[in-house]
mmCIF file of C-alpha atoms in Angstrom:
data_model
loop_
_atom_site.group_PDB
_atom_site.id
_atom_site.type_symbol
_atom_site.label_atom_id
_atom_site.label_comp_id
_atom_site.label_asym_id
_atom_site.label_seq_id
_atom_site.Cartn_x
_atom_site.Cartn_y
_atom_site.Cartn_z
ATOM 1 C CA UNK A 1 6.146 -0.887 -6.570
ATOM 2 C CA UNK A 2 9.516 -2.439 -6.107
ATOM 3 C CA UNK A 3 10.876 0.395 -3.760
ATOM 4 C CA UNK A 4 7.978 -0.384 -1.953
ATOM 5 C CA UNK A 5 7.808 -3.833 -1.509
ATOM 6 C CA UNK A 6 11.610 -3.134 -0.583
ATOM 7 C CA UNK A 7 10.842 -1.185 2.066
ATOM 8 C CA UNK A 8 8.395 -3.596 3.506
ATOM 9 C CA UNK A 9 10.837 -6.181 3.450
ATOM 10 C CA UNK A 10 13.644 -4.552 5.253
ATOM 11 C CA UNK A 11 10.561 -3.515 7.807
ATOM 12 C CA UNK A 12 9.997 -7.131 8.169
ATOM 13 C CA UNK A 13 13.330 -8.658 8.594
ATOM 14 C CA UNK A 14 14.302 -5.706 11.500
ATOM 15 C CA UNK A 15 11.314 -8.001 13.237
ATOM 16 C CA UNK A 16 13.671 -10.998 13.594
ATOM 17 C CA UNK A 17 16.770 -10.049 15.254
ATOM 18 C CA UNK A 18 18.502 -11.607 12.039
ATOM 19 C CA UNK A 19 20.181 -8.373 11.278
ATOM 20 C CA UNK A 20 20.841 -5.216 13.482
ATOM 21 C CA UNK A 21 17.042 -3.786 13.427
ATOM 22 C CA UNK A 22 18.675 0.010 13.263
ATOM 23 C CA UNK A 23 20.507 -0.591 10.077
ATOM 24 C CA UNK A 24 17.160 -1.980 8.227
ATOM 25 C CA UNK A 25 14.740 0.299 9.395
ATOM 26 C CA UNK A 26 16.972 3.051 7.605
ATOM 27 C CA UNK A 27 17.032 1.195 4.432
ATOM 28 C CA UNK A 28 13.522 0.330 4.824
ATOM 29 C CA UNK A 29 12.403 3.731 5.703
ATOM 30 C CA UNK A 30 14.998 4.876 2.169
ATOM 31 C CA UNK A 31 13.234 2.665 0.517
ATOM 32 C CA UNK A 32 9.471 3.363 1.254
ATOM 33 C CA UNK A 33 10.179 6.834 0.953
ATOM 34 C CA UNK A 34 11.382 6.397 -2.794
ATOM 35 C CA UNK A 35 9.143 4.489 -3.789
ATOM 36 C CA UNK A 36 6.434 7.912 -2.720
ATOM 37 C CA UNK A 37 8.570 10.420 -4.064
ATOM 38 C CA UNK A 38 8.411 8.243 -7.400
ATOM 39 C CA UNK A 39 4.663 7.923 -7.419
ATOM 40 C CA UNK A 40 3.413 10.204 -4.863
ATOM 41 C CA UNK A 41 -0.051 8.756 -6.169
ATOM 42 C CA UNK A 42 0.669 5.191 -5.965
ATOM 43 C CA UNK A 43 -0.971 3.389 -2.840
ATOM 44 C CA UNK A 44 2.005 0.865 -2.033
ATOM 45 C CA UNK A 45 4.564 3.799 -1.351
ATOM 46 C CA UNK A 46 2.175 4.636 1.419
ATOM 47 C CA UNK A 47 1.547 1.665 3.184
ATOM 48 C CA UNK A 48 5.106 0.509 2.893
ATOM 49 C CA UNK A 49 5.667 3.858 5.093
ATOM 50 C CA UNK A 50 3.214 3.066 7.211
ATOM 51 C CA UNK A 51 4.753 -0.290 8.312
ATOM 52 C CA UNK A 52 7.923 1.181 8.430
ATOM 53 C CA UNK A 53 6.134 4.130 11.266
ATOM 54 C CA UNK A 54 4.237 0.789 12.636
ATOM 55 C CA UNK A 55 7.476 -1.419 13.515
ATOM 56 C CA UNK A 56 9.002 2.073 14.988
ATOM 57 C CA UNK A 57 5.840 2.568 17.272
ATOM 58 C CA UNK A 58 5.001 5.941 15.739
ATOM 59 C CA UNK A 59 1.788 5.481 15.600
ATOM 60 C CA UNK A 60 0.230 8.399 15.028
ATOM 61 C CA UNK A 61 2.093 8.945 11.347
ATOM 62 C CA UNK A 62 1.530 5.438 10.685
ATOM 63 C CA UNK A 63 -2.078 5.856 11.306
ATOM 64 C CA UNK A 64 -1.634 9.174 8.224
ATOM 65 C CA UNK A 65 0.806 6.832 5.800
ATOM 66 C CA UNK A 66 -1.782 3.532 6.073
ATOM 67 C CA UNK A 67 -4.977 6.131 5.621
ATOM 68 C CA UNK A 68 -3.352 7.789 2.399
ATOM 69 C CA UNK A 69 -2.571 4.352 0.877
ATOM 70 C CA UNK A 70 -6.425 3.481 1.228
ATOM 71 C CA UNK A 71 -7.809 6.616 0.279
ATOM 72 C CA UNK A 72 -5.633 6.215 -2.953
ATOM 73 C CA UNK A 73 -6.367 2.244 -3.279
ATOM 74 C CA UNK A 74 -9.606 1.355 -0.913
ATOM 75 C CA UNK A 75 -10.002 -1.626 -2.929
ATOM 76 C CA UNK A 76 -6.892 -2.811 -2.669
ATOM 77 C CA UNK A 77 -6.742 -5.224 0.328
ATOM 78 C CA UNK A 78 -2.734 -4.688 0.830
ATOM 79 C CA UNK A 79 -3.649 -1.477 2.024
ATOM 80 C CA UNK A 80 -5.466 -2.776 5.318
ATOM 81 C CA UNK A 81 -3.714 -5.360 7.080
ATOM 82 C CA UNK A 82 -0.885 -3.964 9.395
ATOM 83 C CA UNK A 83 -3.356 -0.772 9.420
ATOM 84 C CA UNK A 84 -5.614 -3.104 11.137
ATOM 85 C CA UNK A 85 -3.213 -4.059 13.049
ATOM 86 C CA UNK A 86 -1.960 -0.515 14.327
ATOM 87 C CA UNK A 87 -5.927 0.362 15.071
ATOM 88 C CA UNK A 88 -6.327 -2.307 17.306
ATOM 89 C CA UNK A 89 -2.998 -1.499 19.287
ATOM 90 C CA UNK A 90 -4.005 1.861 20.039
ATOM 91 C CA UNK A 91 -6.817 0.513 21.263
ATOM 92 C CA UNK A 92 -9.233 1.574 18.432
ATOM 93 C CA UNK A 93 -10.868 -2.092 18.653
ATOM 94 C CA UNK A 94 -13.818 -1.522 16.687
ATOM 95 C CA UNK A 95 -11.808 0.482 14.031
ATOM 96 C CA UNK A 96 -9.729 -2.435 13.817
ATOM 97 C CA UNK A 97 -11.788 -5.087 13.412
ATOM 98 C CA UNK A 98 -13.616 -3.311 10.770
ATOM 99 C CA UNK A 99 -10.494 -2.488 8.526
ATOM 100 C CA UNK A 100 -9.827 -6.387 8.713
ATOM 101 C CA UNK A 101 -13.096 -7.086 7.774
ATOM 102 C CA UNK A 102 -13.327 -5.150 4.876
ATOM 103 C CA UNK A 103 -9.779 -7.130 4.134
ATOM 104 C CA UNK A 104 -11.629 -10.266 4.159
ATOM 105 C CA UNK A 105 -14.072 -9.087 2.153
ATOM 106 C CA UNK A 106 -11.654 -7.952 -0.665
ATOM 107 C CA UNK A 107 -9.906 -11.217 -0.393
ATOM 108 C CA UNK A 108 -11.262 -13.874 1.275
ATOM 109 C CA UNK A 109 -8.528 -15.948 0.660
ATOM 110 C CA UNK A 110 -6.523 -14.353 2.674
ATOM 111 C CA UNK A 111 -4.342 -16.215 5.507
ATOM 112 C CA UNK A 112 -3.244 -12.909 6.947
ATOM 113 C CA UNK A 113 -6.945 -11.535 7.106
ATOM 114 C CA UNK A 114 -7.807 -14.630 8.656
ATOM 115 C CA UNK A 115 -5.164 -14.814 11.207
ATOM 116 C CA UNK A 116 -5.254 -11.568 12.130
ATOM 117 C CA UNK A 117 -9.096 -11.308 12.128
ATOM 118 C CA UNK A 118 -8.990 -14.636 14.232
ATOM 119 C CA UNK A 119 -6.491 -13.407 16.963
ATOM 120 C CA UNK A 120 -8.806 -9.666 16.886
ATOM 121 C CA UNK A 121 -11.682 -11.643 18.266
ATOM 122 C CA UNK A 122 -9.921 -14.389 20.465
ATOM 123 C CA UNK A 123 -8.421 -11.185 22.195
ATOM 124 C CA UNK A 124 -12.217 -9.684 22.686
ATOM 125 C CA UNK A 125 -13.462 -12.333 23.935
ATOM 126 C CA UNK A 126 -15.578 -13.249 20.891
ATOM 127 C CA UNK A 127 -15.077 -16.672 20.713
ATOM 128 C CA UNK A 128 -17.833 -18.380 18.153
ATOM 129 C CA UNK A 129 -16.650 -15.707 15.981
ATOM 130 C CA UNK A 130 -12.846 -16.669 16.391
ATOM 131 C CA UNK A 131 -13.447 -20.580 16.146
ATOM 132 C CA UNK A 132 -15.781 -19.443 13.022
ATOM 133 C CA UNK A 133 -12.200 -17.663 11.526
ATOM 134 C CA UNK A 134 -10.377 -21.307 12.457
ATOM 135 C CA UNK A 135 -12.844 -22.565 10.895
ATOM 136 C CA UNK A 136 -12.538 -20.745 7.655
ATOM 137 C CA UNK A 137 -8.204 -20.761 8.150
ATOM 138 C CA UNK A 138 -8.153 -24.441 8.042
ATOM 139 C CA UNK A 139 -10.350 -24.567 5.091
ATOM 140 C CA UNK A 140 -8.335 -23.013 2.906
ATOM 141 C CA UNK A 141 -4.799 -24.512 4.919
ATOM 142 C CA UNK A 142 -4.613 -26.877 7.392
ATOM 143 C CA UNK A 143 -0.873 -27.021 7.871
ATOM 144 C CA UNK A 144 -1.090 -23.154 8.664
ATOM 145 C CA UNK A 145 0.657 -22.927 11.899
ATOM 146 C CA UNK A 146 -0.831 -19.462 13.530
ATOM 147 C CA UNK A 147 -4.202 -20.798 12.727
ATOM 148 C CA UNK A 148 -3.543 -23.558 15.415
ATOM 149 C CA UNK A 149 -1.555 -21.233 17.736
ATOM 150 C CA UNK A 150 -5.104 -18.445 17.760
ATOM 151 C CA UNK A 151 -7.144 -21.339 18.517
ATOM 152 C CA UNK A 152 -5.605 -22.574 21.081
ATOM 153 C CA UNK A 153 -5.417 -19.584 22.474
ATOM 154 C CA UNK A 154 -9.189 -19.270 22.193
ATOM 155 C CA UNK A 155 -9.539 -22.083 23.997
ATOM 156 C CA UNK A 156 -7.662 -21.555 26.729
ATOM 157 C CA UNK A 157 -9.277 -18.484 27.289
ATOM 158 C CA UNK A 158 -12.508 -19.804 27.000
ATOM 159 C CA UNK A 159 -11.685 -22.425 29.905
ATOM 160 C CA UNK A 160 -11.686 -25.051 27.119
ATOM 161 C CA UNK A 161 -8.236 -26.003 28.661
ATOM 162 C CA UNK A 162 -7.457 -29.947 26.925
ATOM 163 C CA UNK A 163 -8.742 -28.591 23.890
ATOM 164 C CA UNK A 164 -6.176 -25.953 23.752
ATOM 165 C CA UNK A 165 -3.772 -27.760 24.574
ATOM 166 C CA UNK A 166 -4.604 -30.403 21.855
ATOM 167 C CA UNK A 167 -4.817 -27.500 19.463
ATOM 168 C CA UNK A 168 -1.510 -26.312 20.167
ATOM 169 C CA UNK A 169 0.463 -29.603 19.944
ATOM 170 C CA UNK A 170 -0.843 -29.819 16.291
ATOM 171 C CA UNK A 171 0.549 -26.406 15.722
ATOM 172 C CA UNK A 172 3.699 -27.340 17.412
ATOM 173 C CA UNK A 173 4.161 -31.103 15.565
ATOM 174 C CA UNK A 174 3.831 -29.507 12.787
ATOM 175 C CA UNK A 175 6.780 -27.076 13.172
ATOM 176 C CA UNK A 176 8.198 -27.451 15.949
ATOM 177 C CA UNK A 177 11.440 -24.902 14.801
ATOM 178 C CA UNK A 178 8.743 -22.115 13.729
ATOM 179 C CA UNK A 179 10.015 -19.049 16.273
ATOM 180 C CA UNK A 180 7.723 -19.262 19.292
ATOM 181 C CA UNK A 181 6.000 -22.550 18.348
ATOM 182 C CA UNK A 182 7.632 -23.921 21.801
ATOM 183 C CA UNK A 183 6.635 -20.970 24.399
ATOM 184 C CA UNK A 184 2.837 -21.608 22.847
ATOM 185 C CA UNK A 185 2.959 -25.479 23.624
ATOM 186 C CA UNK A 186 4.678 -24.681 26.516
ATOM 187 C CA UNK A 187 1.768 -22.347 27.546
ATOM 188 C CA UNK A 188 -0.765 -25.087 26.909
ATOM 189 C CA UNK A 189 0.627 -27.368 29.248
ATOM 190 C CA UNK A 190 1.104 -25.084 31.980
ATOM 191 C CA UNK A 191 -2.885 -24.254 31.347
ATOM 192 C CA UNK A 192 -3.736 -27.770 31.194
ATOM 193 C CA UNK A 193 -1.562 -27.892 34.626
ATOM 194 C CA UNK A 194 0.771 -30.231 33.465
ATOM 195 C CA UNK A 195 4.048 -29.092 34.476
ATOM 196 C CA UNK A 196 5.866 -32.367 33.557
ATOM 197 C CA UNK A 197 4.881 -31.101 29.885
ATOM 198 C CA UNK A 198 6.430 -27.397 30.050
ATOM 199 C CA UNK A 199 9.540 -29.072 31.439
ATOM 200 C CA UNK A 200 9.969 -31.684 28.259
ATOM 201 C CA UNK A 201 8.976 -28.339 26.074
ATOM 202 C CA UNK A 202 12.182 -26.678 27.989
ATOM 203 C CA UNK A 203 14.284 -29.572 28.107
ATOM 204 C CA UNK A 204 13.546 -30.017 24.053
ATOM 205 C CA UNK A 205 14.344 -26.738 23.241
ATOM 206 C CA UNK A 206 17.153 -25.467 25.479
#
């Protein structure tokens, strides 16, 4: 399990331009595939793979890594979250939302599930459902940043245009270094149609 969760990590941290991305995707892809050829029968190995084939855009073999994990572990909610996430990119919507939901269902105290489950439905335009996910989010963590970010987001989408932008300054104030924080603010404004906001956003953060 620790090759695995190795592998993840360096599959993460290529995300953030901290490091050179083509340097950690080797180690992470190393990594992943160790932690397989250790335990070939071990779900993690799998799934670490998968995120590895996920953050490359090789979908396809990501889609095979992330459905060997869960045919191995389907009750292990790990297994579902960035393959989820891959369904819905390829456009597999339905697929998607499913795999998150049976995520939720496995642990419903899970801020991923929520989050991702959350921005699944904003993006469908299913927005009780998604304000029903804030909801829940902010239940279990109101200082949750994302959680404020997807609302928003269904807001403004709805046409719900001050409340978005209300929803998104609380996500902002309450980190306003978090990566991206100021282009969602910023977006809120310029939906609300006040440009004199997106220009302190810039001026702030420039």
């Amino acid at each position: 399990r620790a090759w695995a969760a190795l592998g993840r990590a360096y599959a993460n941290l290529s995300l953030t331009g901290l490091e050179p991305a083509d340097s950690l995707i080797v180690l992470a892809s190393q990594s992943a595939g160790r932690a397989v050829q250790l335990d070939p029968s071990m779900a993690d190995g799998y799934a670490a793979s998968g995120v590895v084939l996920l953050n490359q855009w090789k979908f396809p073999a990501a889609e095979a890594a992330f459905r060997r994990a869960v045919s191995l572990e389907p009750d292990n909610p790990d297994n579902y979250l960035e393959y989820s996430s891959l369904l819905f990119l390829v456009g597999q919507l339905d697929d998607g939302l499913r795999e998150v939901q049976r995520m939720r269902e496995l642990d419903p105290l899970s801020i991923g599930a929520i989050t991702v489950k959350q921005y699944m439905l904003l993006m469908l335009g299913r927005w009780n459902e998604a304000r029903a996910e804030t909801r829940a989010g902010l239940e279990l963590d109101s200082t949750f940043v994302p959680f404020y970010q997807n609302a928003g987001l269904t807001e403004a989408f709805a046409g719900n245009r001050d409340s978005a932008l209300v929803l998104l300054k609380k996500g902002y104030n309450l980190d306003t270094r978090l990566f991206g924080n100021a282009s969602m603010v910023a977006f809120g404004y310029a939906a609300a149609g006040d440009w004199k906001g997106v220009d302190r956003v810039r001026a702030t953060n420039t």
